[in-house]
């Protein structure tokens, strides 16, 4: 019997994040797809299978917040864990208020990422 692994999508314009984060998530036992932009994720065939979205807030073109809004408008209730390199304290409460499961400041620890994923899968 095949083990069904939850699909986590990583959307970040930073190539180093798109390379390192999926490896870590696979070690945790998740299936992973990585995208360089919100538009690339929206154009993919995996929106319906994605169980959690790890999403950079600030990206060229469509931001992480705009992607979250677009998915909501499409009726896709995918839990979101935002990640950001910008230490703007006003952003975190705002994204949590808009339904994000967590907001992590880069660089974050494996423990912080696991806790954020747990919150996302619990539906916080």
mmCIF file of C-alpha atoms in Angstrom:
data_model
loop_
_atom_site.group_PDB
_atom_site.id
_atom_site.type_symbol
_atom_site.label_atom_id
_atom_site.label_comp_id
_atom_site.label_asym_id
_atom_site.label_seq_id
_atom_site.Cartn_x
_atom_site.Cartn_y
_atom_site.Cartn_z
ATOM 1 C CA UNK A 1 0.000 0.000 0.000
ATOM 2 C CA UNK A 2 1.356 3.411 -0.970
ATOM 3 C CA UNK A 3 1.768 6.029 1.701
ATOM 4 C CA UNK A 4 -0.117 9.216 0.876
ATOM 5 C CA UNK A 5 2.021 12.228 1.674
ATOM 6 C CA UNK A 6 0.513 15.677 2.169
ATOM 7 C CA UNK A 7 1.475 18.116 -0.581
ATOM 8 C CA UNK A 8 3.098 21.339 0.585
ATOM 9 C CA UNK A 9 3.702 24.032 -2.053
ATOM 10 C CA UNK A 10 6.521 26.527 -1.577
ATOM 11 C CA UNK A 11 6.158 29.855 -3.425
ATOM 12 C CA UNK A 12 9.215 32.104 -3.118
ATOM 13 C CA UNK A 13 11.159 34.208 -5.616
ATOM 14 C CA UNK A 14 14.414 33.406 -3.728
ATOM 15 C CA UNK A 15 16.080 30.460 -5.467
ATOM 16 C CA UNK A 16 18.033 29.410 -2.348
ATOM 17 C CA UNK A 17 14.741 29.064 -0.426
ATOM 18 C CA UNK A 18 13.170 27.076 -3.295
ATOM 19 C CA UNK A 19 16.127 24.692 -3.170
ATOM 20 C CA UNK A 20 16.637 24.286 0.593
ATOM 21 C CA UNK A 21 13.081 24.337 1.939
ATOM 22 C CA UNK A 22 11.680 21.486 -0.211
ATOM 23 C CA UNK A 23 14.576 19.231 0.869
ATOM 24 C CA UNK A 24 13.796 19.937 4.513
ATOM 25 C CA UNK A 25 10.061 19.395 4.009
ATOM 26 C CA UNK A 26 10.717 16.057 2.278
ATOM 27 C CA UNK A 27 12.826 15.014 5.295
ATOM 28 C CA UNK A 28 9.730 15.773 7.416
ATOM 29 C CA UNK A 29 7.727 13.406 5.173
ATOM 30 C CA UNK A 30 5.836 15.840 2.949
ATOM 31 C CA UNK A 31 5.474 15.831 -0.821
ATOM 32 C CA UNK A 32 6.649 19.211 -2.120
ATOM 33 C CA UNK A 33 6.322 21.396 -5.202
ATOM 34 C CA UNK A 34 8.223 24.689 -5.437
ATOM 35 C CA UNK A 35 7.295 27.735 -7.517
ATOM 36 C CA UNK A 36 9.216 30.936 -8.266
ATOM 37 C CA UNK A 37 6.113 33.134 -8.383
ATOM 38 C CA UNK A 38 2.466 33.356 -7.393
ATOM 39 C CA UNK A 39 1.557 33.300 -11.089
ATOM 40 C CA UNK A 40 3.464 30.022 -11.596
ATOM 41 C CA UNK A 41 1.560 28.435 -8.702
ATOM 42 C CA UNK A 42 -1.787 29.657 -10.070
ATOM 43 C CA UNK A 43 -0.914 28.204 -13.485
ATOM 44 C CA UNK A 44 0.045 24.815 -11.999
ATOM 45 C CA UNK A 45 -2.042 21.668 -11.821
ATOM 46 C CA UNK A 46 -1.545 21.175 -8.089
ATOM 47 C CA UNK A 47 -3.743 23.847 -6.479
ATOM 48 C CA UNK A 48 -6.471 21.321 -5.694
ATOM 49 C CA UNK A 49 -4.032 18.858 -4.091
ATOM 50 C CA UNK A 50 -2.055 21.412 -2.071
ATOM 51 C CA UNK A 51 -2.691 20.940 1.667
ATOM 52 C CA UNK A 52 -0.486 23.821 2.835
ATOM 53 C CA UNK A 53 1.155 26.778 1.141
ATOM 54 C CA UNK A 54 4.459 28.202 2.364
ATOM 55 C CA UNK A 55 4.376 31.638 0.859
ATOM 56 C CA UNK A 56 6.824 34.527 0.707
ATOM 57 C CA UNK A 57 5.068 37.808 1.473
ATOM 58 C CA UNK A 58 7.117 40.113 -0.774
ATOM 59 C CA UNK A 59 7.562 38.897 -4.355
ATOM 60 C CA UNK A 60 7.740 40.729 -7.665
ATOM 61 C CA UNK A 61 4.458 40.767 -9.553
ATOM 62 C CA UNK A 62 1.802 39.212 -7.340
ATOM 63 C CA UNK A 63 2.651 39.301 -3.614
ATOM 64 C CA UNK A 64 1.969 36.463 -1.205
ATOM 65 C CA UNK A 65 -0.952 38.404 0.273
ATOM 66 C CA UNK A 66 -2.447 38.923 -3.189
ATOM 67 C CA UNK A 67 -2.097 35.194 -3.918
ATOM 68 C CA UNK A 68 -3.845 34.323 -0.649
ATOM 69 C CA UNK A 69 -6.691 36.699 -1.598
ATOM 70 C CA UNK A 70 -6.926 35.267 -5.133
ATOM 71 C CA UNK A 71 -7.137 31.690 -3.820
ATOM 72 C CA UNK A 72 -9.900 32.717 -1.407
ATOM 73 C CA UNK A 73 -11.844 34.309 -4.273
ATOM 74 C CA UNK A 74 -11.514 31.020 -6.176
ATOM 75 C CA UNK A 75 -12.897 29.109 -3.196
ATOM 76 C CA UNK A 76 -9.574 27.427 -2.397
ATOM 77 C CA UNK A 77 -9.166 27.324 1.382
ATOM 78 C CA UNK A 78 -5.494 26.291 1.538
ATOM 79 C CA UNK A 79 -3.791 26.928 4.891
ATOM 80 C CA UNK A 80 -0.958 29.443 4.490
ATOM 81 C CA UNK A 81 2.329 29.806 6.355
ATOM 82 C CA UNK A 82 3.893 33.124 5.365
ATOM 83 C CA UNK A 83 7.650 33.580 5.369
ATOM 84 C CA UNK A 84 9.427 36.904 5.055
ATOM 85 C CA UNK A 85 12.887 38.413 5.206
ATOM 86 C CA UNK A 86 11.445 41.810 6.164
ATOM 87 C CA UNK A 87 11.307 42.381 9.898
ATOM 88 C CA UNK A 88 8.359 44.765 9.685
ATOM 89 C CA UNK A 89 6.419 44.084 12.895
ATOM 90 C CA UNK A 90 3.178 45.466 11.451
ATOM 91 C CA UNK A 91 3.000 42.700 8.822
ATOM 92 C CA UNK A 92 2.765 39.686 11.134
ATOM 93 C CA UNK A 93 -0.457 40.607 12.971
ATOM 94 C CA UNK A 94 -2.028 41.664 9.668
ATOM 95 C CA UNK A 95 -1.381 38.336 7.901
ATOM 96 C CA UNK A 96 -2.500 36.338 10.932
ATOM 97 C CA UNK A 97 -5.676 38.426 11.055
ATOM 98 C CA UNK A 98 -6.274 37.605 7.374
ATOM 99 C CA UNK A 99 -6.206 33.889 8.116
ATOM 100 C CA UNK A 100 -2.584 32.775 7.878
ATOM 101 C CA UNK A 101 -1.666 29.859 10.151
ATOM 102 C CA UNK A 102 1.720 31.435 10.922
ATOM 103 C CA UNK A 103 4.221 34.057 9.809
ATOM 104 C CA UNK A 104 7.917 33.193 10.100
ATOM 105 C CA UNK A 105 10.847 35.597 9.817
ATOM 106 C CA UNK A 106 13.721 34.271 7.683
ATOM 107 C CA UNK A 107 15.923 32.593 8.717
ATOM 108 C CA UNK A 108 13.680 30.366 10.841
ATOM 109 C CA UNK A 109 14.425 27.153 12.705
ATOM 110 C CA UNK A 110 13.234 23.668 11.782
ATOM 111 C CA UNK A 111 11.228 23.686 15.017
ATOM 112 C CA UNK A 112 9.471 26.935 14.101
ATOM 113 C CA UNK A 113 8.641 25.534 10.658
ATOM 114 C CA UNK A 114 7.255 22.289 12.116
ATOM 115 C CA UNK A 115 5.157 24.234 14.627
ATOM 116 C CA UNK A 116 3.802 26.453 11.815
ATOM 117 C CA UNK A 117 2.925 23.394 9.689
ATOM 118 C CA UNK A 118 1.205 21.759 12.657
ATOM 119 C CA UNK A 119 -0.868 24.914 13.168
ATOM 120 C CA UNK A 120 -1.734 24.979 9.456
ATOM 121 C CA UNK A 121 -2.867 21.347 9.428
ATOM 122 C CA UNK A 122 -4.866 21.834 12.630
ATOM 123 C CA UNK A 123 -6.715 24.634 10.888
ATOM 124 C CA UNK A 124 -5.681 27.453 13.209
#
